[in-house]
Amino acid sequence: MPNRPTLKTIGQLAGLSHVAVSKALRDAPDISEATKERVKKIAAELGYTPNIAARNLYLQRTSTIGMVVPAIGDNTAYDLIFNEVSAAAAALEYCVMLGSSHRSLQLEERHCRMMVGNQVGALIVASCTSDVSHIKSACGATPVIFVGGKTSLHETCALLCDYSRSGELAVEHLTGLGHRDIALLTYGPENRTILQKEEGFTQAMNARGLTPRILRIGHAANTMQAGADGVNLLLERGELPTALWCASDYMAIGAMNELKLRGLSVPGDVSVMGHDDLYFGLYPDISLTTLHTPMKEIGKAAVALAIALMEHDDQAQLRQNFQAHLVVRGSTGPVCCRA
């Protein structure tokens, strides 16, 4: 394998010192345009790429941000937030080191320690639980930005989502369609995200003189199955409502699939809506009404805050709040009388 070309290699071909080559590649004003053009041409012919790690070591800085999430891939929204963080970071010439904890506190802590050991400048963490003492201990003096609904209201550096507001929006939409019998499906384990959705739903139902029904079933590791199990249990009890709000889009898909398997139509027999606005809007046959979580805005804000903390910006806004907004598609409709 040929050796990777360096500034010294280019300098030997150009008859310049490696310092002059570095300046030419950075468009320094004390280097002539002719020299810059010649150096860049040689660099392109050699396939030269800058050694960012060496540059950062020389400048005593880093261009890497760490990110730790509970899970990546199917049945989770965390890949979306990572995609947004990664894109926002790349636009500013920063890279992101990703770790998935598989919902394990021990692995979550280990990822944080390893990333700090690899000299990330800051970490963005969607924690498994609201208790983040193990994360703070692992990160030491490295700045940590907490994102997601599990984040405690008392955290100094956090991007928070108002999931109580989501409950109000869901009830407002469904009651506007004439629904009075509405149930909320959530899943374990209990965390601040789930509690906020349940609280917002309960308050919105009570404010309208309606009885809130909440069924917490299944686990966050498989919310699609939890949605199916929730529908089965409601049917077994003879308590199927005219409308279901599910704590996540995947849970809503599981609920819709099970309703259709049981010979019930959506939204004819039961209106169903989710939360997050993942990929399902791309599929007309699913057409899920949902609450859109502003992943792109959160991702950009997290990267901007991470860089500000890395650069010791005293004016950085450490706490920011975000809200979901309603996206109406075909899975909700006016209340109908079931036979």
mmCIF file of C-alpha atoms in Angstrom, residues 40-175:
data_model
loop_
_atom_site.group_PDB
_atom_site.id
_atom_site.type_symbol
_atom_site.label_atom_id
_atom_site.label_comp_id
_atom_site.label_asym_id
_atom_site.label_seq_id
_atom_site.Cartn_x
_atom_site.Cartn_y
_atom_site.Cartn_z
ATOM 1 C CA LYS A 40 -3.343 22.777 -4.942
ATOM 2 C CA LYS A 41 -2.760 21.177 -8.343
ATOM 3 C CA ILE A 42 0.007 18.949 -6.929
ATOM 4 C CA ALA A 43 -2.150 18.078 -3.913
ATOM 5 C CA ALA A 44 -5.036 17.065 -6.183
ATOM 6 C CA GLU A 45 -2.793 14.923 -8.388
ATOM 7 C CA LEU A 46 -1.405 13.111 -5.320
ATOM 8 C CA GLY A 47 -4.836 12.598 -3.807
ATOM 9 C CA TYR A 48 -3.821 14.496 -0.679
ATOM 10 C CA THR A 49 -6.312 14.793 2.166
ATOM 11 C CA PRO A 50 -5.522 16.805 5.306
ATOM 12 C CA ASN A 51 -4.668 14.934 8.502
ATOM 13 C CA ILE A 52 -7.339 16.470 10.702
ATOM 14 C CA ALA A 53 -6.218 14.617 13.814
ATOM 15 C CA ALA A 54 -2.688 16.021 13.482
ATOM 16 C CA ARG A 55 -4.023 19.502 12.805
ATOM 17 C CA ASN A 56 -6.292 19.357 15.829
ATOM 18 C CA LEU A 57 -3.419 18.148 18.001
ATOM 19 C CA TYR A 58 -1.276 21.059 16.823
ATOM 20 C CA LEU A 59 -4.110 23.550 17.395
ATOM 21 C CA GLN A 60 -5.065 21.880 20.715
ATOM 22 C CA ARG A 61 -8.682 21.473 19.628
ATOM 23 C CA THR A 62 -10.996 18.730 18.370
ATOM 24 C CA SER A 63 -13.523 18.531 15.553
ATOM 25 C CA THR A 64 -15.342 15.466 16.887
ATOM 26 C CA ILE A 65 -18.635 15.414 18.775
ATOM 27 C CA GLY A 66 -19.809 12.306 20.591
ATOM 28 C CA MET A 67 -23.399 11.076 20.545
ATOM 29 C CA VAL A 68 -24.946 8.284 22.612
ATOM 30 C CA VAL A 69 -28.496 7.021 22.051
ATOM 31 C CA PRO A 70 -30.503 4.127 23.537
ATOM 32 C CA ALA A 71 -30.941 2.306 20.210
ATOM 33 C CA ILE A 72 -30.475 2.617 16.455
ATOM 34 C CA GLY A 73 -32.392 1.010 13.603
ATOM 35 C CA ASP A 74 -35.874 -0.437 13.319
ATOM 36 C CA ASN A 75 -38.574 0.399 15.821
ATOM 37 C CA THR A 76 -36.870 3.555 17.087
ATOM 38 C CA ALA A 77 -36.772 7.263 16.277
ATOM 39 C CA TYR A 78 -33.162 7.713 17.401
ATOM 40 C CA ASP A 79 -31.699 7.059 13.962
ATOM 41 C CA LEU A 80 -33.584 10.144 12.756
ATOM 42 C CA ILE A 81 -32.103 12.415 15.395
ATOM 43 C CA PHE A 82 -28.630 11.011 14.671
ATOM 44 C CA ASN A 83 -29.087 11.658 10.948
ATOM 45 C CA GLU A 84 -29.921 15.282 11.674
ATOM 46 C CA VAL A 85 -27.042 15.725 14.133
ATOM 47 C CA SER A 86 -24.618 14.104 11.690
ATOM 48 C CA ALA A 87 -25.739 16.308 8.783
ATOM 49 C CA ALA A 88 -25.641 19.495 10.855
ATOM 50 C CA ALA A 89 -22.164 18.637 12.158
ATOM 51 C CA ALA A 90 -20.793 17.790 8.703
ATOM 52 C CA ALA A 91 -22.036 21.130 7.342
ATOM 53 C CA LEU A 92 -19.788 22.799 9.922
ATOM 54 C CA GLU A 93 -16.871 20.390 9.238
ATOM 55 C CA TYR A 94 -17.324 18.390 12.432
ATOM 56 C CA CYS A 95 -17.705 14.634 12.599
ATOM 57 C CA VAL A 96 -19.857 12.631 15.016
ATOM 58 C CA MET A 97 -18.836 9.523 16.943
ATOM 59 C CA LEU A 98 -21.948 7.413 17.602
ATOM 60 C CA GLY A 99 -22.632 4.880 20.331
ATOM 61 C CA SER A 100 -25.802 2.839 20.917
ATOM 62 C CA SER A 101 -26.322 1.685 24.499
ATOM 63 C CA HIS A 102 -28.986 -0.925 23.651
ATOM 64 C CA ARG A 103 -30.897 0.577 26.599
ATOM 65 C CA SER A 104 -28.171 -0.592 29.013
ATOM 66 C CA LEU A 105 -26.986 1.910 31.634
ATOM 67 C CA GLN A 106 -23.628 0.134 31.857
ATOM 68 C CA LEU A 107 -23.037 0.345 28.099
ATOM 69 C CA GLU A 108 -24.279 3.935 28.076
ATOM 70 C CA GLU A 109 -21.663 4.851 30.683
ATOM 71 C CA ARG A 110 -18.948 2.885 28.869
ATOM 72 C CA HIS A 111 -19.623 4.693 25.590
ATOM 73 C CA CYS A 112 -19.344 8.044 27.365
ATOM 74 C CA ARG A 113 -16.034 7.103 28.992
ATOM 75 C CA MET A 114 -14.582 5.830 25.715
ATOM 76 C CA MET A 115 -15.615 8.921 23.804
ATOM 77 C CA VAL A 116 -14.142 11.212 26.418
ATOM 78 C CA GLY A 117 -10.977 9.106 26.243
ATOM 79 C CA ASN A 118 -10.945 9.631 22.484
ATOM 80 C CA GLN A 119 -11.002 13.392 23.031
ATOM 81 C CA VAL A 120 -14.453 14.335 21.763
ATOM 82 C CA GLY A 121 -15.116 18.007 22.409
ATOM 83 C CA ALA A 122 -18.670 17.503 23.684
ATOM 84 C CA LEU A 123 -21.293 14.790 23.945
ATOM 85 C CA ILE A 124 -24.942 14.783 22.880
ATOM 86 C CA VAL A 125 -26.790 12.163 24.912
ATOM 87 C CA ALA A 126 -30.341 10.838 24.622
ATOM 88 C CA SER A 127 -30.267 9.085 27.964
ATOM 89 C CA CYS A 128 -31.975 5.803 28.847
ATOM 90 C CA THR A 129 -33.324 7.236 32.099
ATOM 91 C CA SER A 130 -33.927 10.596 33.759
ATOM 92 C CA ASP A 131 -31.178 9.784 36.277
ATOM 93 C CA VAL A 132 -27.989 10.751 34.439
ATOM 94 C CA SER A 133 -25.531 10.769 37.349
ATOM 95 C CA HIS A 134 -23.549 7.900 35.774
ATOM 96 C CA ILE A 135 -23.217 9.881 32.524
ATOM 97 C CA LYS A 136 -21.996 13.015 34.274
ATOM 98 C CA SER A 137 -19.472 10.971 36.240
ATOM 99 C CA ALA A 138 -18.170 9.332 33.062
ATOM 100 C CA CYS A 139 -17.885 12.613 31.145
ATOM 101 C CA GLY A 140 -16.144 14.656 33.825
ATOM 102 C CA ALA A 141 -15.311 18.129 32.509
ATOM 103 C CA THR A 142 -16.391 17.333 28.934
ATOM 104 C CA PRO A 143 -19.620 19.229 28.128
ATOM 105 C CA VAL A 144 -22.766 17.086 27.870
ATOM 106 C CA ILE A 145 -25.979 18.130 26.121
ATOM 107 C CA PHE A 146 -29.019 16.062 27.037
ATOM 108 C CA VAL A 147 -31.766 15.639 24.449
ATOM 109 C CA GLY A 148 -35.112 13.868 24.463
ATOM 110 C CA GLY A 149 -38.115 13.598 26.678
ATOM 111 C CA LYS A 150 -36.418 11.670 29.476
ATOM 112 C CA THR A 151 -34.247 14.666 30.339
ATOM 113 C CA SER A 152 -34.983 16.129 33.755
ATOM 114 C CA LEU A 153 -36.295 19.670 33.972
ATOM 115 C CA HIS A 154 -33.427 20.405 36.356
ATOM 116 C CA GLU A 155 -30.650 19.697 33.856
ATOM 117 C CA THR A 156 -28.647 22.824 33.055
ATOM 118 C CA CYS A 157 -27.720 21.908 29.496
ATOM 119 C CA ALA A 158 -30.717 20.354 27.766
ATOM 120 C CA LEU A 159 -32.915 20.434 24.688
ATOM 121 C CA LEU A 160 -36.393 19.564 25.923
ATOM 122 C CA CYS A 161 -39.603 18.506 24.182
ATOM 123 C CA ASP A 162 -42.969 19.469 25.653
ATOM 124 C CA TYR A 163 -44.811 16.156 25.396
ATOM 125 C CA SER A 164 -47.619 17.409 27.625
ATOM 126 C CA ARG A 165 -48.526 19.733 24.771
ATOM 127 C CA SER A 166 -48.648 16.676 22.500
ATOM 128 C CA GLY A 167 -51.452 15.286 24.661
ATOM 129 C CA GLU A 168 -53.450 18.468 24.218
ATOM 130 C CA LEU A 169 -52.939 18.427 20.445
ATOM 131 C CA ALA A 170 -53.978 14.777 20.132
ATOM 132 C CA VAL A 171 -57.172 15.237 22.151
ATOM 133 C CA GLU A 172 -57.997 18.491 20.373
ATOM 134 C CA HIS A 173 -57.741 16.796 16.980
ATOM 135 C CA LEU A 174 -59.747 13.690 17.906
ATOM 136 C CA THR A 175 -62.510 15.500 19.777
#
